[in-house]
Coordinates of N, CA and C in Angstrom, one line a residue:
M1 N -22.3 25.1 16.2 CA -21.8 24.8 14.9 C -20.5 24.0 14.9
V2 N -20.2 23.3 13.9 CA -19.0 22.5 13.8 C -17.8 23.3 13.9
S3 N -17.8 24.5 13.4 CA -16.6 25.3 13.5 C -16.2 25.7 14.9
D4 N -17.3 25.7 15.8 CA -17.0 26.0 17.2 C -16.3 24.9 17.9
L5 N -16.4 23.7 17.4 CA -15.6 22.5 18.0 C -14.1 22.7 18.0
R6 N -13.7 23.4 16.9 CA -12.2 23.6 16.8 C -11.6 24.4 17.9
T7 N -12.4 25.3 18.5 CA -11.9 26.2 19.6 C -12.5 25.8 20.9
L8 N -13.2 24.8 21.1 CA -13.8 24.4 22.3 C -12.8 23.6 23.2
K9 N -12.5 24.1 24.4 CA -11.5 23.4 25.2 C -12.2 22.1 25.7
A10 N -11.5 21.0 25.6 CA -12.1 19.7 26.0 C -11.1 18.7 26.6
K11 N -11.7 17.7 27.3 CA -10.8 16.7 27.8 C -11.4 15.3 27.2
H12 N -10.6 14.3 27.3 CA -10.9 13.0 26.7 C -12.3 12.6 27.2
G13 N -13.2 12.2 26.3 CA -14.5 11.7 26.6 C -15.6 12.7 26.7
D14 N -15.3 14.0 26.6 CA -16.3 15.0 26.5 C -17.2 14.8 25.3
V15 N -18.5 15.0 25.5 CA -19.5 14.9 24.5 C -20.3 16.2 24.2
V16 N -20.5 16.5 23.0 CA -21.2 17.7 22.6 C -22.2 17.4 21.4
K17 N -23.2 18.2 21.4 CA -24.1 18.1 20.2 C -24.1 19.4 19.5
T18 N -23.8 19.4 18.2 CA -23.7 20.6 17.5 C -25.1 20.9 16.9
N19 N -25.4 22.2 16.6 CA -26.7 22.6 16.1 C -26.7 22.8 14.6
G20 N -25.5 22.4 14.0 CA -25.4 22.6 12.5 C -23.9 22.4 12.1
H21 N -23.7 22.3 10.8 CA -22.4 22.3 10.3 C -22.1 23.6 9.7
T22 N -22.7 24.0 8.6 CA -22.4 25.2 7.9 C -23.5 26.2 8.2
Q23 N -24.7 25.7 8.4 CA -25.9 26.5 8.8 C -26.6 25.9 10.0
I24 N -27.1 26.7 10.8 CA -27.9 26.2 12.0 C -29.1 25.4 11.5
G25 N -29.3 24.2 12.0 CA -30.4 23.4 11.7 C -30.1 22.3 10.7
T26 N -28.9 22.2 10.1 CA -28.6 21.2 9.2 C -27.1 20.8 9.3
G27 N -26.9 19.5 9.4 CA -25.5 19.0 9.5 C -25.0 18.9 10.9
G28 N -25.8 19.1 11.9 CA -25.3 18.9 13.3 C -25.2 17.4 13.7
G29 N -24.5 17.2 14.7 CA -24.4 15.8 15.2 C -23.8 15.7 16.6
V30 N -23.7 14.5 17.1 CA -23.1 14.3 18.4 C -21.6 13.9 18.2
Y31 N -20.8 14.6 18.9 CA -19.3 14.3 18.8 C -18.7 14.0 20.2
I32 N -17.8 13.1 20.2 CA -17.0 12.8 21.4 C -15.6 13.2 21.2
F33 N -14.9 13.7 22.2 CA -13.5 14.2 22.1 C -12.6 13.0 22.4
E34 N -11.7 12.8 21.5 CA -10.6 11.8 21.7 C -9.3 12.5 21.8
A35 N -8.8 12.6 23.1 CA -7.6 13.2 23.3 C -6.4 12.5 22.7
L36 N -5.4 13.2 22.2 CA -4.3 12.7 21.5 C -4.6 11.9 20.3
S37 N -5.7 12.0 19.7 CA -6.1 11.3 18.5 C -5.3 11.7 17.3
S38 N -4.9 10.8 16.5 CA -4.2 11.2 15.3 C -5.1 11.2 14.0
K39 N -6.4 11.2 14.2 CA -7.3 11.3 13.1 C -7.2 12.7 12.4
L40 N -7.1 12.7 11.1 CA -7.0 14.0 10.4 C -8.3 14.6 10.2
D41 N -8.4 15.9 10.4 CA -9.7 16.6 10.2 C -10.2 16.4 8.8
N42 N -11.4 16.0 8.6 CA -12.0 15.8 7.3 C -13.3 16.7 7.2
N43 N -13.4 17.7 8.1 CA -14.5 18.7 8.1 C -15.9 18.0 8.1
G44 N -16.0 16.9 8.8 CA -17.3 16.2 8.9 C -17.3 15.3 10.1
A45 N -16.7 14.1 9.9 CA -16.8 13.1 11.0 C -15.6 13.3 12.0
W46 N -14.6 13.9 11.5 CA -13.4 14.2 12.4 C -13.1 15.6 12.4
I47 N -13.2 16.3 13.5 CA -12.9 17.7 13.6 C -11.7 17.9 14.6
A48 N -10.6 18.4 14.0 CA -9.4 18.6 14.9 C -9.6 19.8 15.7
S49 N -9.1 19.7 17.0 CA -9.2 20.8 17.9 C -7.9 21.7 17.6
S50 N -8.1 23.0 17.7 CA -7.0 23.9 17.6 C -6.5 24.4 19.0
V51 N -7.2 24.0 20.0 CA -6.8 24.4 21.4 C -6.5 23.2 22.3
A52 N -6.6 22.0 21.9 CA -6.3 20.8 22.7 C -5.8 19.7 21.7
A53 N -4.9 18.9 22.2 CA -4.4 17.8 21.4 C -5.5 16.7 21.3
G54 N -6.1 16.7 20.2 CA -7.2 15.7 20.0 C -8.1 16.0 18.8
T55 N -9.1 15.1 18.7 CA -10.1 15.3 17.6 C -11.5 15.0 18.1
W56 N -12.4 15.8 17.6 CA -13.9 15.5 17.9 C -14.3 14.5 16.9
V57 N -14.9 13.4 17.3 CA -15.3 12.3 16.4 C -16.8 12.2 16.4
L58 N -17.4 12.2 15.3 CA -18.9 12.0 15.1 C -19.3 10.6 15.6
V59 N -20.3 10.6 16.4 CA -20.8 9.3 16.9 C -22.3 9.1 16.6
S60 N -22.9 10.1 16.0 CA -24.3 10.0 15.6 C -24.4 9.4 14.2
P61 N -25.6 9.0 13.7 CA -25.7 8.5 12.4 C -25.1 9.4 11.3
L62 N -24.5 8.9 10.3 CA -23.9 9.7 9.3 C -24.9 10.3 8.2
N63 N -24.8 11.6 8.1 CA -25.6 12.3 7.1 C -24.6 13.1 6.2
F64 N -25.0 13.3 4.9 CA -24.2 14.1 4.0 C -24.0 15.5 4.5
E65 N -25.0 16.0 5.2 CA -24.9 17.4 5.7 C -23.8 17.5 6.8
N66 N -23.4 16.4 7.4 CA -22.3 16.4 8.4 C -21.1 16.9 7.8
F67 N -20.9 16.8 6.5 CA -19.8 17.2 5.8 C -20.0 18.6 5.1
G68 N -21.0 19.3 5.5 CA -21.2 20.7 5.1 C -22.1 20.8 3.8
M69 N -22.7 19.8 3.3 CA -23.6 19.9 2.2 C -24.8 20.8 2.5
I70 N -25.0 21.8 1.7 CA -26.1 22.7 1.8 C -26.9 22.9 0.5
A71 N -28.1 23.2 0.6 CA -28.9 23.4 -0.6 C -28.6 24.7 -1.2
G72 N -28.8 24.8 -2.5 CA -28.5 26.1 -3.2 C -27.7 25.8 -4.5
S73 N -27.1 26.9 -4.9 CA -26.4 26.9 -6.3 C -25.0 26.5 -6.2
D74 N -24.3 26.5 -5.1 CA -22.9 26.2 -5.0 C -22.7 24.7 -5.2
D75 N -21.6 24.3 -5.9 CA -21.3 22.9 -6.1 C -21.0 22.2 -4.8
Q76 N -21.8 21.1 -4.6 CA -21.6 20.3 -3.4 C -20.9 18.9 -3.7
S77 N -20.4 18.8 -4.9 CA -19.8 17.5 -5.3 C -18.7 17.0 -4.3
Q78 N -17.7 17.9 -4.0 CA -16.6 17.5 -3.2 C -17.0 17.1 -1.8
K79 N -18.0 17.8 -1.2 CA -18.5 17.4 0.1 C -19.1 16.1 0.1
M80 N -19.9 15.8 -0.9 CA -20.6 14.5 -1.0 C -19.5 13.4 -1.2
Q81 N -18.5 13.7 -2.1 CA -17.5 12.7 -2.3 C -16.7 12.4 -1.0
T82 N -16.4 13.4 -0.3 CA -15.6 13.2 1.0 C -16.4 12.4 2.0
C83 N -17.7 12.6 2.0 CA -18.6 11.8 2.9 C -18.6 10.3 2.5
L84 N -18.8 10.1 1.2 CA -18.8 8.7 0.6 C -17.5 8.0 0.9
D85 N -16.4 8.7 0.7 CA -15.0 8.1 0.9 C -14.8 7.8 2.4
Y86 N -15.2 8.7 3.3 CA -15.1 8.4 4.7 C -16.0 7.2 5.0
A87 N -17.2 7.1 4.5 CA -18.1 6.0 4.8 C -17.4 4.7 4.4
R88 N -16.9 4.7 3.2 CA -16.2 3.5 2.6 C -15.1 3.1 3.5
D89 N -14.2 4.0 3.8 CA -13.0 3.7 4.6 C -13.3 3.3 6.0
S90 N -14.5 3.7 6.5 CA -14.9 3.4 7.9 C -15.9 2.2 7.9
K91 N -16.2 1.7 6.8 CA -17.2 0.6 6.6 C -18.5 1.0 7.2
I92 N -19.0 2.2 6.9 CA -20.3 2.6 7.3 C -21.2 2.4 6.0
Y93 N -22.2 1.7 6.2 CA -23.1 1.3 5.0 C -24.4 2.1 4.9
D94 N -24.7 2.9 5.9 CA -25.9 3.7 5.9 C -25.6 5.2 6.0
I95 N -26.0 5.9 4.9 CA -25.8 7.3 4.9 C -27.1 7.9 4.5
S96 N -27.5 9.1 5.0 CA -28.7 9.7 4.7 C -28.5 11.2 4.4
F97 N -29.6 11.8 3.8 CA -29.7 13.2 3.7 C -30.7 13.6 4.8
E98 N -30.5 14.7 5.4 CA -31.4 15.1 6.5 C -32.8 15.6 6.0
K99 N -32.8 16.3 5.0 CA -34.0 17.1 4.5 C -34.2 16.9 3.0
P100 N -35.4 17.2 2.5 CA -35.6 17.1 1.1 C -35.2 18.3 0.3
N101 N -33.9 18.7 0.5 CA -33.3 19.8 -0.2 C -32.9 19.4 -1.6
Q102 N -32.6 20.5 -2.5 CA -32.0 20.2 -3.8 C -30.6 20.7 -3.7
Y103 N -29.7 19.7 -4.1 CA -28.2 20.0 -4.1 C -27.7 20.1 -5.5
T104 N -26.7 21.0 -5.7 CA -26.1 21.1 -7.0 C -24.8 20.2 -7.0
I105 N -24.7 19.4 -8.0 CA -23.6 18.5 -8.3 C -23.0 18.9 -9.7
N106 N -21.9 19.5 -9.7 CA -21.2 19.9 -11.0 C -20.0 19.1 -11.3
N107 N -19.6 18.2 -10.5 CA -18.5 17.3 -10.8 C -18.9 15.9 -10.4
T108 N -18.5 14.9 -11.2 CA -18.9 13.6 -11.1 C -18.6 13.0 -9.7
V109 N -19.6 12.4 -9.0 CA -19.4 11.8 -7.7 C -19.3 10.3 -8.0
I110 N -18.2 9.7 -7.4 CA -17.9 8.3 -7.7 C -18.2 7.5 -6.4
F111 N -19.0 6.5 -6.6 CA -19.3 5.5 -5.6 C -18.2 4.4 -5.8
K112 N -17.2 4.4 -4.9 CA -16.1 3.5 -5.0 C -16.5 2.2 -4.3
P113 N -15.9 1.1 -4.7 CA -16.3 -0.2 -4.1 C -15.8 -0.4 -2.7
F114 N -16.6 -1.1 -1.9 CA -16.2 -1.5 -0.6 C -15.4 -2.8 -0.6
R115 N -14.4 -2.9 0.2 CA -13.7 -4.2 0.3 C -14.4 -5.0 1.3
L116 N -14.9 -6.1 0.8 CA -15.8 -7.0 1.6 C -15.1 -7.9 2.5
S117 N -13.8 -8.1 2.3 CA -13.1 -9.1 3.1 C -11.6 -8.6 3.2
E118 N -11.0 -8.8 4.4 CA -9.6 -8.5 4.5 C -8.8 -9.6 4.0
R119 N -9.3 -10.8 3.9 CA -8.6 -12.0 3.4 C -8.6 -12.1 1.9
H120 N -9.6 -11.6 1.3 CA -9.8 -11.7 -0.2 C -9.7 -10.4 -0.8
T121 N -9.5 -10.4 -2.1 CA -9.5 -9.1 -2.8 C -10.8 -8.8 -3.6
Y122 N -11.9 -9.3 -3.1 CA -13.2 -9.1 -3.7 C -13.7 -7.8 -3.2
Y123 N -14.1 -7.0 -4.2 CA -14.7 -5.6 -3.9 C -16.1 -5.6 -4.5
S124 N -16.9 -4.8 -3.9 CA -18.2 -4.5 -4.4 C -18.8 -3.2 -3.9
T125 N -19.8 -2.7 -4.6 CA -20.4 -1.5 -4.1 C -21.3 -1.9 -3.0
S126 N -21.5 -3.2 -2.8 CA -22.1 -3.8 -1.6 C -23.6 -3.7 -1.6
P127 N -24.2 -4.9 -1.4 CA -25.7 -4.8 -1.3 C -26.0 -4.2 0.1
K128 N -25.1 -4.1 1.0 CA -25.3 -3.5 2.3 C -25.5 -1.9 2.2
L129 N -24.8 -1.3 1.2 CA -24.8 0.1 1.1 C -26.2 0.7 1.0
S130 N -26.6 1.6 1.8 CA -28.0 2.2 1.8 C -27.8 3.7 1.9
I131 N -28.4 4.4 0.9 CA -28.4 5.8 1.0 C -29.9 6.3 1.0
Q132 N -30.2 6.9 2.1 CA -31.6 7.4 2.2 C -31.7 8.8 1.8
T133 N -32.4 9.1 0.7 CA -32.4 10.5 0.2 C -33.4 11.3 0.9
N134 N -34.4 10.7 1.6 CA -35.4 11.5 2.4 C -35.9 12.7 1.6
G135 N -36.1 12.5 0.3 CA -36.7 13.5 -0.6 C -35.7 14.5 -1.2
A136 N -34.4 14.3 -0.9 CA -33.4 15.1 -1.5 C -33.3 14.9 -3.0
S137 N -33.0 15.9 -3.8 CA -32.8 15.8 -5.2 C -31.6 16.6 -5.7
F138 N -31.2 16.4 -6.9 CA -30.0 16.9 -7.4 C -30.2 17.7 -8.7
T139 N -29.4 18.7 -8.9 CA -29.4 19.5 -10.2 C -27.9 19.8 -10.6
T140 N -27.8 20.2 -11.8 CA -26.4 20.6 -12.3 C -26.6 21.7 -13.2
S141 N -25.5 22.5 -13.4 CA -25.5 23.6 -14.4 C -24.7 23.2 -15.6
R142 N -24.4 21.9 -15.7 CA -23.6 21.4 -16.9 C -24.4 20.6 -17.8
D143 N -24.1 20.8 -19.1 CA -24.8 20.0 -20.1 C -24.1 18.6 -20.4
N144 N -24.9 17.6 -20.7 CA -24.3 16.3 -21.0 C -23.4 15.8 -20.0
F145 N -23.8 15.8 -18.7 CA -23.0 15.6 -17.6 C -23.4 14.3 -16.9
T146 N -22.3 13.5 -16.5 CA -22.6 12.3 -15.8 C -22.4 12.6 -14.3
M147 N -23.5 12.6 -13.6 CA -23.5 13.1 -12.2 C -23.0 12.1 -11.2
F148 N -23.3 10.8 -11.4 CA -22.9 9.7 -10.5 C -22.3 8.6 -11.3
K149 N -21.2 8.0 -10.8 CA -20.7 6.8 -11.4 C -20.6 5.7 -10.2
V150 N -20.9 4.5 -10.5 CA -20.8 3.4 -9.6 C -19.8 2.4 -10.1
F151 N -18.8 2.1 -9.3 CA -17.8 1.1 -9.7 C -18.1 -0.1 -8.9
R152 N -18.1 -1.3 -9.6 CA -18.3 -2.5 -8.9 C -17.0 -3.3 -8.6
E153 N -16.0 -3.0 -9.3 CA -14.7 -3.7 -9.1 C -13.6 -2.7 -9.1
M154 N -12.5 -3.1 -8.5 CA -11.3 -2.3 -8.5 C -10.3 -2.8 -9.6

């Protein structure tokens, strides 16, 4: 589990595969340990060690479940938003759901624009951005609710 990474003694370059994030069988990934890393724990792609100076860094393809999204009735909005923000900041254009689960979204999730060039101030949600739902679906317990917003400009 991802929580086990925090207490796993490691040295620079160690590689582990987790069997899940919040539940066994969903959200697992391959992580490499970066000693003395200054990356802040985001409970998904970067997991800070509590027993060694460094961070476990996700090196396998990015899934929303890597950030702890699970099926069921609890609101998963913040976990999805954190994954999207990490992908945008890291210029990762492919994100997937692992399984055809139903996820509850009770707060608006915002697809923020990607900066396409360091030299220009042009932003876009990017024709490169690809989200593979793999049968995943969404539900909410709120009436008259905007589940997703897509911004094209900053």
